[in-house]
mmCIF file of C-alpha atoms in Angstrom:
data_model
loop_
_atom_site.group_PDB
_atom_site.id
_atom_site.type_symbol
_atom_site.label_atom_id
_atom_site.label_comp_id
_atom_site.label_asym_id
_atom_site.label_seq_id
_atom_site.Cartn_x
_atom_site.Cartn_y
_atom_site.Cartn_z
ATOM 1 C CA UNK U 1 19.827 21.140 -10.061
ATOM 2 C CA UNK U 2 16.733 19.777 -8.390
ATOM 3 C CA UNK U 3 13.856 20.645 -10.685
ATOM 4 C CA UNK U 4 10.918 22.386 -8.995
ATOM 5 C CA UNK U 5 7.574 20.665 -8.711
ATOM 6 C CA UNK U 6 4.110 21.969 -8.040
ATOM 7 C CA UNK U 7 2.863 22.906 -4.606
ATOM 8 C CA UNK U 8 0.024 20.844 -3.248
ATOM 9 C CA UNK U 9 -3.450 22.266 -3.938
ATOM 10 C CA UNK U 10 -5.097 23.861 -0.905
ATOM 11 C CA UNK U 11 -6.969 20.961 0.758
ATOM 12 C CA UNK U 12 -9.454 23.283 2.468
ATOM 13 C CA UNK U 13 -10.704 24.800 -0.762
ATOM 14 C CA UNK U 14 -10.328 21.455 -2.550
ATOM 15 C CA UNK U 15 -8.818 23.047 -5.630
ATOM 16 C CA UNK U 16 -8.228 20.638 -8.479
ATOM 17 C CA UNK U 17 -4.757 20.494 -9.956
ATOM 18 C CA UNK U 18 -6.046 19.610 -13.400
ATOM 19 C CA UNK U 19 -5.221 22.274 -15.946
ATOM 20 C CA UNK U 20 -3.547 24.575 -13.442
ATOM 21 C CA UNK U 21 0.002 23.230 -13.477
ATOM 22 C CA UNK U 22 2.674 22.345 -16.003
ATOM 23 C CA UNK U 23 2.981 18.828 -17.390
ATOM 24 C CA UNK U 24 4.115 16.359 -16.294
ATOM 25 C CA UNK U 25 2.287 17.024 -13.039
ATOM 26 C CA UNK U 26 4.316 16.161 -9.932
ATOM 27 C CA UNK U 27 3.188 17.091 -6.442
ATOM 28 C CA UNK U 28 3.579 16.120 -2.800
ATOM 29 C CA UNK U 29 1.461 17.011 0.249
ATOM 30 C CA UNK U 30 2.640 18.887 3.351
ATOM 31 C CA UNK U 31 4.609 16.506 5.558
ATOM 32 C CA UNK U 32 2.140 16.994 8.401
ATOM 33 C CA UNK U 33 -0.618 15.441 6.248
ATOM 34 C CA UNK U 34 1.220 12.117 6.108
ATOM 35 C CA UNK U 35 0.943 11.422 9.834
ATOM 36 C CA UNK U 36 -2.725 12.346 10.151
ATOM 37 C CA UNK U 37 -3.676 8.738 9.349
ATOM 38 C CA UNK U 38 -2.076 5.356 8.729
ATOM 39 C CA UNK U 39 -3.668 5.177 5.269
ATOM 40 C CA UNK U 40 -2.947 8.099 2.963
ATOM 41 C CA UNK U 41 -6.087 9.463 1.250
ATOM 42 C CA UNK U 42 -5.805 9.594 -2.535
ATOM 43 C CA UNK U 43 -5.983 13.397 -2.451
ATOM 44 C CA UNK U 44 -2.854 13.492 -0.269
ATOM 45 C CA UNK U 45 -0.899 10.727 -2.009
ATOM 46 C CA UNK U 46 2.095 12.065 -3.918
ATOM 47 C CA UNK U 47 1.717 12.333 -7.689
ATOM 48 C CA UNK U 48 4.571 11.381 -9.995
ATOM 49 C CA UNK U 49 4.113 11.498 -13.755
ATOM 50 C CA UNK U 50 6.410 11.464 -16.769
ATOM 51 C CA UNK U 51 3.931 12.847 -19.277
ATOM 52 C CA UNK U 52 0.346 14.120 -19.537
ATOM 53 C CA UNK U 53 -2.144 12.067 -17.510
ATOM 54 C CA UNK U 54 -3.894 9.679 -19.942
ATOM 55 C CA UNK U 55 -7.660 9.579 -20.289
ATOM 56 C CA UNK U 56 -9.418 6.198 -20.555
ATOM 57 C CA UNK U 57 -13.082 6.835 -21.314
ATOM 58 C CA UNK U 58 -14.368 3.561 -22.770
ATOM 59 C CA UNK U 59 -13.896 1.156 -19.880
ATOM 60 C CA UNK U 60 -15.811 -1.604 -21.695
ATOM 61 C CA UNK U 61 -13.270 -1.703 -24.514
ATOM 62 C CA UNK U 62 -10.212 -1.149 -22.323
ATOM 63 C CA UNK U 63 -8.000 -4.240 -22.097
ATOM 64 C CA UNK U 64 -4.458 -5.331 -21.299
ATOM 65 C CA UNK U 65 -2.609 -7.535 -23.757
ATOM 66 C CA UNK U 66 -0.333 -10.295 -22.459
ATOM 67 C CA UNK U 67 2.198 -11.592 -24.968
ATOM 68 C CA UNK U 68 5.840 -12.421 -25.551
ATOM 69 C CA UNK U 69 7.573 -15.652 -24.559
ATOM 70 C CA UNK U 70 4.374 -17.500 -23.692
ATOM 71 C CA UNK U 71 2.438 -20.255 -25.417
ATOM 72 C CA UNK U 72 -0.722 -18.238 -25.895
ATOM 73 C CA UNK U 73 -1.165 -14.475 -26.000
ATOM 74 C CA UNK U 74 -4.305 -13.063 -24.445
ATOM 75 C CA UNK U 75 -6.282 -9.865 -23.976
ATOM 76 C CA UNK U 76 -7.602 -9.258 -20.473
ATOM 77 C CA UNK U 77 -10.611 -7.004 -20.011
ATOM 78 C CA UNK U 78 -11.696 -5.437 -16.742
ATOM 79 C CA UNK U 79 -14.564 -7.927 -16.444
ATOM 80 C CA UNK U 80 -12.016 -10.751 -16.672
ATOM 81 C CA UNK U 81 -9.932 -9.265 -13.875
ATOM 82 C CA UNK U 82 -12.954 -8.818 -11.641
ATOM 83 C CA UNK U 83 -13.801 -12.505 -12.054
ATOM 84 C CA UNK U 84 -10.476 -13.423 -10.461
ATOM 85 C CA UNK U 85 -10.132 -13.488 -6.652
ATOM 86 C CA UNK U 86 -9.761 -9.966 -5.304
ATOM 87 C CA UNK U 87 -6.921 -9.274 -2.903
ATOM 88 C CA UNK U 88 -6.305 -6.233 -0.737
ATOM 89 C CA UNK U 89 -2.676 -5.400 -0.011
ATOM 90 C CA UNK U 90 -1.606 -2.549 2.248
ATOM 91 C CA UNK U 91 1.594 -1.182 0.760
ATOM 92 C CA UNK U 92 3.704 1.943 0.912
ATOM 93 C CA UNK U 93 4.855 3.424 -2.381
ATOM 94 C CA UNK U 94 7.816 5.775 -2.368
ATOM 95 C CA UNK U 95 9.462 7.664 -5.199
ATOM 96 C CA UNK U 96 13.164 6.859 -5.437
ATOM 97 C CA UNK U 97 13.791 10.614 -5.387
ATOM 98 C CA UNK U 98 12.095 11.243 -2.049
ATOM 99 C CA UNK U 99 14.200 13.738 -0.005
ATOM 100 C CA UNK U 100 16.153 14.758 -3.125
ATOM 101 C CA UNK U 101 16.086 18.443 -2.165
ATOM 102 C CA UNK U 102 18.146 17.746 0.946
ATOM 103 C CA UNK U 103 20.696 15.817 -1.096
ATOM 104 C CA UNK U 104 20.944 18.685 -3.594
ATOM 105 C CA UNK U 105 22.210 20.947 -0.798
ATOM 106 C CA UNK U 106 25.375 18.850 -0.708
ATOM 107 C CA UNK U 107 26.082 18.917 -4.436
ATOM 108 C CA UNK U 108 23.990 19.514 -7.526
ATOM 109 C CA UNK U 109 21.649 16.698 -8.585
ATOM 110 C CA UNK U 110 19.141 16.304 -11.399
ATOM 111 C CA UNK U 111 15.508 15.441 -10.829
ATOM 112 C CA UNK U 112 12.201 16.561 -9.360
ATOM 113 C CA UNK U 113 12.849 18.597 -6.214
ATOM 114 C CA UNK U 114 11.027 16.406 -3.713
ATOM 115 C CA UNK U 115 10.981 17.312 -0.037
ATOM 116 C CA UNK U 116 10.036 14.424 2.309
ATOM 117 C CA UNK U 117 6.498 13.566 1.159
ATOM 118 C CA UNK U 118 6.995 11.641 -2.090
ATOM 119 C CA UNK U 119 5.632 8.632 -0.236
ATOM 120 C CA UNK U 120 2.224 7.294 0.786
ATOM 121 C CA UNK U 121 0.516 4.241 2.230
ATOM 122 C CA UNK U 122 -2.713 2.737 0.870
ATOM 123 C CA UNK U 123 -4.794 -0.402 0.628
ATOM 124 C CA UNK U 124 -4.607 -1.518 -2.986
ATOM 125 C CA UNK U 125 -7.329 -3.798 -4.297
ATOM 126 C CA UNK U 126 -7.200 -5.973 -7.383
ATOM 127 C CA UNK U 127 -6.108 -9.256 -8.911
ATOM 128 C CA UNK U 128 -2.834 -10.928 -8.058
ATOM 129 C CA UNK U 129 -0.424 -10.952 -10.973
ATOM 130 C CA UNK U 130 0.202 -14.638 -10.269
ATOM 131 C CA UNK U 131 -3.442 -15.418 -11.054
ATOM 132 C CA UNK U 132 -3.370 -13.306 -14.213
ATOM 133 C CA UNK U 133 -0.229 -14.985 -15.537
ATOM 134 C CA UNK U 134 -1.787 -18.400 -14.982
ATOM 135 C CA UNK U 135 -4.362 -17.397 -17.619
ATOM 136 C CA UNK U 136 -1.564 -17.553 -20.217
ATOM 137 C CA UNK U 137 -0.101 -20.792 -18.900
ATOM 138 C CA UNK U 138 2.568 -19.537 -16.514
ATOM 139 C CA UNK U 139 2.326 -21.426 -13.201
ATOM 140 C CA UNK U 140 3.032 -19.910 -9.824
ATOM 141 C CA UNK U 141 6.683 -19.907 -8.678
ATOM 142 C CA UNK U 142 8.066 -19.906 -12.210
ATOM 143 C CA UNK U 143 11.473 -18.358 -12.869
ATOM 144 C CA UNK U 144 11.710 -19.179 -16.585
ATOM 145 C CA UNK U 145 8.970 -19.987 -19.090
ATOM 146 C CA UNK U 146 9.408 -22.897 -21.488
ATOM 147 C CA UNK U 147 10.173 -20.282 -24.172
ATOM 148 C CA UNK U 148 12.891 -18.536 -22.160
ATOM 149 C CA UNK U 149 10.922 -15.726 -20.542
ATOM 150 C CA UNK U 150 12.575 -14.490 -17.331
ATOM 151 C CA UNK U 151 11.139 -11.009 -16.860
ATOM 152 C CA UNK U 152 7.706 -9.382 -16.868
ATOM 153 C CA UNK U 153 7.546 -6.013 -18.603
ATOM 154 C CA UNK U 154 4.740 -3.557 -17.862
ATOM 155 C CA UNK U 155 3.905 -1.032 -20.585
ATOM 156 C CA UNK U 156 1.833 2.072 -19.877
ATOM 157 C CA UNK U 157 -0.583 4.080 -21.963
ATOM 158 C CA UNK U 158 1.446 7.034 -20.673
ATOM 159 C CA UNK U 159 3.733 8.613 -23.293
ATOM 160 C CA UNK U 160 6.895 10.447 -22.254
ATOM 161 C CA UNK U 161 9.707 12.404 -23.880
ATOM 162 C CA UNK U 162 12.403 10.185 -22.371
ATOM 163 C CA UNK U 163 11.064 7.335 -24.511
ATOM 164 C CA UNK U 164 10.982 9.640 -27.575
ATOM 165 C CA UNK U 165 7.215 9.849 -27.327
ATOM 166 C CA UNK U 166 6.834 6.146 -26.603
ATOM 167 C CA UNK U 167 5.260 4.545 -23.549
ATOM 168 C CA UNK U 168 6.616 4.475 -20.023
ATOM 169 C CA UNK U 169 7.639 0.937 -19.072
ATOM 170 C CA UNK U 170 9.462 -1.129 -16.506
ATOM 171 C CA UNK U 171 9.924 -4.747 -15.482
ATOM 172 C CA UNK U 172 10.381 -7.154 -12.592
ATOM 173 C CA UNK U 173 11.805 -10.691 -12.569
ATOM 174 C CA UNK U 174 9.345 -13.455 -13.459
ATOM 175 C CA UNK U 175 10.246 -15.219 -10.214
ATOM 176 C CA UNK U 176 8.905 -12.224 -8.291
ATOM 177 C CA UNK U 177 5.865 -11.817 -10.519
ATOM 178 C CA UNK U 178 4.789 -15.440 -10.031
ATOM 179 C CA UNK U 179 5.428 -15.594 -6.290
ATOM 180 C CA UNK U 180 2.152 -15.208 -4.355
ATOM 181 C CA UNK U 181 4.137 -14.060 -1.314
ATOM 182 C CA UNK U 182 5.370 -11.016 -3.276
ATOM 183 C CA UNK U 183 1.763 -9.714 -3.458
ATOM 184 C CA UNK U 184 2.219 -8.024 -6.855
ATOM 185 C CA UNK U 185 -1.176 -6.698 -7.909
ATOM 186 C CA UNK U 186 -2.984 -5.454 -10.948
ATOM 187 C CA UNK U 187 -4.886 -2.922 -8.889
ATOM 188 C CA UNK U 188 -8.147 -1.208 -9.755
ATOM 189 C CA UNK U 189 -8.905 0.142 -6.281
ATOM 190 C CA UNK U 190 -7.142 2.411 -3.803
ATOM 191 C CA UNK U 191 -8.440 2.583 -0.227
ATOM 192 C CA UNK U 192 -11.665 0.867 -1.266
ATOM 193 C CA UNK U 193 -12.459 3.270 -4.115
ATOM 194 C CA UNK U 194 -11.789 3.057 -7.853
ATOM 195 C CA UNK U 195 -8.394 4.438 -8.827
ATOM 196 C CA UNK U 196 -8.360 8.116 -9.732
ATOM 197 C CA UNK U 197 -6.796 9.254 -12.988
ATOM 198 C CA UNK U 198 -3.725 10.607 -11.210
ATOM 199 C CA UNK U 199 -3.109 7.232 -9.608
ATOM 200 C CA UNK U 200 -3.517 5.070 -12.692
ATOM 201 C CA UNK U 201 -7.224 4.617 -13.530
ATOM 202 C CA UNK U 202 -8.434 2.191 -14.629
ATOM 203 C CA UNK U 203 -5.604 -0.249 -13.836
ATOM 204 C CA UNK U 204 -2.095 -0.075 -12.466
ATOM 205 C CA UNK U 205 0.614 -2.388 -11.250
ATOM 206 C CA UNK U 206 1.542 -2.326 -7.570
ATOM 207 C CA UNK U 207 4.887 -3.918 -6.728
ATOM 208 C CA UNK U 208 5.167 -3.751 -2.920
ATOM 209 C CA UNK U 209 8.511 -3.021 -1.310
ATOM 210 C CA UNK U 210 10.015 -1.681 -4.523
ATOM 211 C CA UNK U 211 10.629 1.915 -5.648
ATOM 212 C CA UNK U 212 7.517 3.493 -7.122
ATOM 213 C CA UNK U 213 8.961 3.615 -10.642
ATOM 214 C CA UNK U 214 8.223 -0.096 -11.093
ATOM 215 C CA UNK U 215 4.527 0.205 -10.161
ATOM 216 C CA UNK U 216 3.459 1.196 -13.660
ATOM 217 C CA UNK U 217 0.214 3.168 -13.951
ATOM 218 C CA UNK U 218 -2.374 3.113 -16.768
ATOM 219 C CA UNK U 219 -1.382 -0.408 -17.769
ATOM 220 C CA UNK U 220 -1.691 -1.254 -21.456
ATOM 221 C CA UNK U 221 0.425 -4.359 -21.991
ATOM 222 C CA UNK U 222 2.327 -7.100 -20.184
ATOM 223 C CA UNK U 223 5.234 -8.666 -22.067
ATOM 224 C CA UNK U 224 7.085 -11.801 -21.012
ATOM 225 C CA UNK U 225 10.685 -11.171 -22.082
ATOM 226 C CA UNK U 226 14.098 -12.859 -21.806
ATOM 227 C CA UNK U 227 16.050 -9.857 -20.484
ATOM 228 C CA UNK U 228 14.989 -7.032 -18.201
ATOM 229 C CA UNK U 229 13.134 -4.124 -19.789
ATOM 230 C CA UNK U 230 15.354 -1.926 -21.945
ATOM 231 C CA UNK U 231 13.269 1.214 -21.400
ATOM 232 C CA UNK U 232 14.832 4.518 -20.374
ATOM 233 C CA UNK U 233 13.672 4.376 -16.761
ATOM 234 C CA UNK U 234 15.148 0.904 -16.303
ATOM 235 C CA UNK U 235 18.448 1.440 -18.091
ATOM 236 C CA UNK U 236 19.286 5.144 -17.901
ATOM 237 C CA UNK U 237 17.605 6.277 -14.708
ATOM 238 C CA UNK U 238 16.845 5.093 -11.167
ATOM 239 C CA UNK U 239 20.246 3.512 -10.655
ATOM 240 C CA UNK U 240 22.441 4.069 -7.602
ATOM 241 C CA UNK U 241 25.944 5.384 -8.367
ATOM 242 C CA UNK U 242 28.747 6.278 -5.945
ATOM 243 C CA UNK U 243 29.682 9.924 -5.229
ATOM 244 C CA UNK U 244 32.684 9.622 -7.568
ATOM 245 C CA UNK U 245 30.486 9.267 -10.674
ATOM 246 C CA UNK U 246 29.462 12.428 -12.547
ATOM 247 C CA UNK U 247 27.752 13.202 -15.844
ATOM 248 C CA UNK U 248 31.091 13.125 -17.676
ATOM 249 C CA UNK U 249 32.179 9.631 -16.588
ATOM 250 C CA UNK U 250 28.865 7.861 -16.020
ATOM 251 C CA UNK U 251 28.401 4.405 -17.545
ATOM 252 C CA UNK U 252 24.788 3.348 -17.053
ATOM 253 C CA UNK U 253 25.483 -0.282 -17.913
ATOM 254 C CA UNK U 254 27.659 -0.753 -14.813
ATOM 255 C CA UNK U 255 24.677 -0.667 -12.430
ATOM 256 C CA UNK U 256 21.518 -2.714 -12.172
ATOM 257 C CA UNK U 257 18.118 -1.000 -12.004
ATOM 258 C CA UNK U 258 17.135 -0.099 -8.442
ATOM 259 C CA UNK U 259 14.362 -2.272 -7.040
ATOM 260 C CA UNK U 260 13.864 -2.504 -3.232
ATOM 261 C CA UNK U 261 13.984 0.792 -1.363
ATOM 262 C CA UNK U 262 16.278 0.978 1.698
ATOM 263 C CA UNK U 263 15.191 1.713 5.257
ATOM 264 C CA UNK U 264 13.849 5.262 5.556
ATOM 265 C CA UNK U 265 12.694 7.503 8.414
ATOM 266 C CA UNK U 266 11.355 11.079 8.433
ATOM 267 C CA UNK U 267 10.103 13.528 11.063
ATOM 268 C CA UNK U 268 6.775 14.984 9.930
ATOM 269 C CA UNK U 269 5.418 16.802 12.992
ATOM 270 C CA UNK U 270 7.971 19.622 12.741
ATOM 271 C CA UNK U 271 9.383 21.565 9.833
ATOM 272 C CA UNK U 272 13.054 22.449 9.653
ATOM 273 C CA UNK U 273 13.840 25.740 11.436
ATOM 274 C CA UNK U 274 10.543 25.598 13.340
ATOM 275 C CA UNK U 275 10.197 27.903 16.349
ATOM 276 C CA UNK U 276 8.687 26.193 19.406
ATOM 277 C CA UNK U 277 7.978 27.032 23.020
ATOM 278 C CA UNK U 278 10.171 25.418 25.689
ATOM 279 C CA UNK U 279 8.738 22.294 27.246
ATOM 280 C CA UNK U 280 7.448 18.932 26.110
ATOM 281 C CA UNK U 281 7.337 18.440 22.339
ATOM 282 C CA UNK U 282 5.765 15.557 20.408
ATOM 283 C CA UNK U 283 8.010 14.255 17.639
ATOM 284 C CA UNK U 284 6.332 11.973 15.103
ATOM 285 C CA UNK U 285 6.793 10.758 11.557
ATOM 286 C CA UNK U 286 7.019 7.680 9.353
ATOM 287 C CA UNK U 287 9.517 4.852 8.895
ATOM 288 C CA UNK U 288 9.539 2.227 6.137
ATOM 289 C CA UNK U 289 11.776 -0.342 4.515
ATOM 290 C CA UNK U 290 11.576 -2.232 1.236
ATOM 291 C CA UNK U 291 11.449 -5.914 0.441
ATOM 292 C CA UNK U 292 8.814 -6.686 3.065
ATOM 293 C CA UNK U 293 11.169 -5.854 5.930
ATOM 294 C CA UNK U 294 9.515 -4.423 9.021
ATOM 295 C CA UNK U 295 10.760 -1.611 11.248
ATOM 296 C CA UNK U 296 12.518 -2.985 14.302
ATOM 297 C CA UNK U 297 13.269 0.326 15.955
ATOM 298 C CA UNK U 298 13.069 4.112 15.541
ATOM 299 C CA UNK U 299 15.594 6.184 17.482
ATOM 300 C CA UNK U 300 15.154 9.907 18.122
ATOM 301 C CA UNK U 301 17.687 12.366 19.486
ATOM 302 C CA UNK U 302 16.938 15.903 20.669
ATOM 303 C CA UNK U 303 20.539 16.858 21.347
ATOM 304 C CA UNK U 304 22.103 16.451 17.921
ATOM 305 C CA UNK U 305 22.865 12.748 18.301
ATOM 306 C CA UNK U 306 24.551 12.670 21.707
ATOM 307 C CA UNK U 307 21.772 10.628 23.332
ATOM 308 C CA UNK U 308 18.853 8.663 21.914
ATOM 309 C CA UNK U 309 15.297 7.654 22.832
ATOM 310 C CA UNK U 310 13.284 4.842 21.305
ATOM 311 C CA UNK U 311 10.010 5.964 19.758
ATOM 312 C CA UNK U 312 6.776 3.987 19.812
ATOM 313 C CA UNK U 313 5.650 2.418 16.518
ATOM 314 C CA UNK U 314 2.134 1.839 15.286
ATOM 315 C CA UNK U 315 0.283 0.723 12.179
ATOM 316 C CA UNK U 316 -3.353 -0.147 12.859
ATOM 317 C CA UNK U 317 -5.140 1.402 15.810
ATOM 318 C CA UNK U 318 -5.604 -0.984 18.734
ATOM 319 C CA UNK U 319 -3.242 -3.637 17.358
ATOM 320 C CA UNK U 320 0.284 -3.654 18.793
ATOM 321 C CA UNK U 321 2.928 -3.456 16.075
ATOM 322 C CA UNK U 322 5.349 -6.370 16.104
ATOM 323 C CA UNK U 323 7.967 -6.559 13.381
ATOM 324 C CA UNK U 324 7.298 -9.322 10.843
ATOM 325 C CA UNK U 325 4.257 -10.524 12.797
ATOM 326 C CA UNK U 326 1.285 -11.932 10.912
ATOM 327 C CA UNK U 327 -0.952 -9.142 12.200
ATOM 328 C CA UNK U 328 1.360 -6.460 10.844
ATOM 329 C CA UNK U 329 1.377 -5.121 7.277
ATOM 330 C CA UNK U 330 4.785 -6.189 5.981
ATOM 331 C CA UNK U 331 4.732 -3.903 2.948
ATOM 332 C CA UNK U 332 3.612 -0.806 4.850
ATOM 333 C CA UNK U 333 5.216 1.982 6.823
ATOM 334 C CA UNK U 334 4.929 2.497 10.551
ATOM 335 C CA UNK U 335 4.135 5.791 12.201
ATOM 336 C CA UNK U 336 6.370 6.647 15.144
ATOM 337 C CA UNK U 337 6.012 9.013 18.082
ATOM 338 C CA UNK U 338 8.001 10.136 21.119
ATOM 339 C CA UNK U 339 7.662 13.074 23.497
ATOM 340 C CA UNK U 340 10.740 14.923 24.703
ATOM 341 C CA UNK U 341 11.502 18.034 26.712
ATOM 342 C CA UNK U 342 13.252 20.698 24.666
ATOM 343 C CA UNK U 343 14.443 23.845 26.415
ATOM 344 C CA UNK U 344 17.041 25.250 24.022
ATOM 345 C CA UNK U 345 17.753 25.555 20.305
ATOM 346 C CA UNK U 346 18.795 22.131 19.071
ATOM 347 C CA UNK U 347 18.924 19.609 16.260
ATOM 348 C CA UNK U 348 16.397 16.766 16.316
ATOM 349 C CA UNK U 349 17.379 13.550 14.523
ATOM 350 C CA UNK U 350 15.431 10.420 13.639
ATOM 351 C CA UNK U 351 16.801 7.139 12.300
ATOM 352 C CA UNK U 352 15.350 3.657 11.875
ATOM 353 C CA UNK U 353 16.534 0.047 11.926
ATOM 354 C CA UNK U 354 14.687 -2.578 9.887
ATOM 355 C CA UNK U 355 14.063 -6.229 10.706
ATOM 356 C CA UNK U 356 17.200 -7.318 8.840
ATOM 357 C CA UNK U 357 19.320 -4.982 10.967
ATOM 358 C CA UNK U 358 19.816 -2.490 8.134
ATOM 359 C CA UNK U 359 20.515 1.045 9.355
ATOM 360 C CA UNK U 360 20.412 4.461 7.743
ATOM 361 C CA UNK U 361 23.654 6.201 6.781
ATOM 362 C CA UNK U 362 24.544 9.050 9.096
ATOM 363 C CA UNK U 363 25.613 11.574 6.471
ATOM 364 C CA UNK U 364 23.971 12.441 3.174
ATOM 365 C CA UNK U 365 27.412 13.248 1.744
ATOM 366 C CA UNK U 366 28.326 9.564 1.923
ATOM 367 C CA UNK U 367 25.444 8.499 -0.331
ATOM 368 C CA UNK U 368 25.302 11.508 -2.680
ATOM 369 C CA UNK U 369 24.642 10.475 -6.274
ATOM 370 C CA UNK U 370 24.134 12.522 -9.402
ATOM 371 C CA UNK U 371 20.429 11.646 -9.752
ATOM 372 C CA UNK U 372 19.690 12.343 -6.099
ATOM 373 C CA UNK U 373 17.920 9.047 -5.418
ATOM 374 C CA UNK U 374 17.628 7.024 -2.210
ATOM 375 C CA UNK U 375 18.423 9.753 0.275
ATOM 376 C CA UNK U 376 17.942 7.652 3.390
ATOM 377 C CA UNK U 377 20.421 9.500 5.595
ATOM 378 C CA UNK U 378 19.515 10.399 9.178
ATOM 379 C CA UNK U 379 16.682 12.915 9.085
ATOM 380 C CA UNK U 380 17.693 16.125 10.829
ATOM 381 C CA UNK U 381 15.716 19.254 11.630
ATOM 382 C CA UNK U 382 16.740 22.390 13.480
ATOM 383 C CA UNK U 383 14.356 23.878 16.022
ATOM 384 C CA UNK U 384 14.557 27.241 17.742
ATOM 385 C CA UNK U 385 13.103 27.751 21.189
ATOM 386 C CA UNK U 386 11.309 31.046 21.802
ATOM 387 C CA UNK U 387 11.553 32.099 25.441
ATOM 388 C CA UNK U 388 8.797 34.421 26.649
ATOM 389 C CA UNK U 389 9.761 37.768 28.132
ATOM 390 C CA UNK U 390 6.826 37.636 30.528
#
């Protein structure tokens, strides 16, 4: 089954979710909120947690330890991080389970019942991980330390039942962590403001282009290790299995942990089964791809896939979006829009192509998996046209 999650607090009344919902707290905004701006405000950024939200009160004493297969271990305090060059990286984070509810309609899956809004785009501010690792003697563009370290493990303050009460953790390859072009951050700001508790205050990892599970919040420790992290969410979750695998025959060791997210596209201006008036209708939404790949094209059909129109794409207002151009944000989504005339009940479909030519699968049945992750199938919504009697 797809486990239910909490509805988004009413943004008009500005209700706080703290103390009013079960733990762990997981929530997504209405899909229409995502296309109201290129950058997603913190209040409308999806919230994914695996345990109670930690509280860090003494910011002066808070530090991150760096140890493992390095010559010298070190403790990094917030004042140390702020002395390093600050970088701002615009990046989209997406939960691997985004659109899980739609996949669960095909066959039963396990996981939080996300609709289409477990995704958001923000400017993250902080220190580059490459600069931080240089403080313990690991140069940029290093794939193996002199002591055999090949992976960087991030350990959270967050405690979760899947780790038997231990901390949430995940890892990325050292070659990615030490590559300045990968833009991995230890972030202390989101959209120019200090991180909120829900989004990892006081410090989180941001790994652009990779599923959100690897961008560990509430960072407590960084370990340089020989093998990838052996934590639950690296080894027994967030792996992509074929439709033939079920809970009786699953072998977790046969798949690598999921990292980059595939090309994705969602209509946000209309809900499924929306009733509209006949005439011109604006169709808009978001499209994104992992690994720093841009969006080459968004195609929209208003006749169930018989014919297609190309939608316009935009990131920053007043700056034309060009895939993989230096003025474009390579880690960020694009918002798309097209206007079409709709006179009868129909199915609207949106699909995207990224800069590597990757396309979305047509049918969700072809990519069904028991954990319901990476539903990147064509996004389809039904609309009904209400004809006036006057």
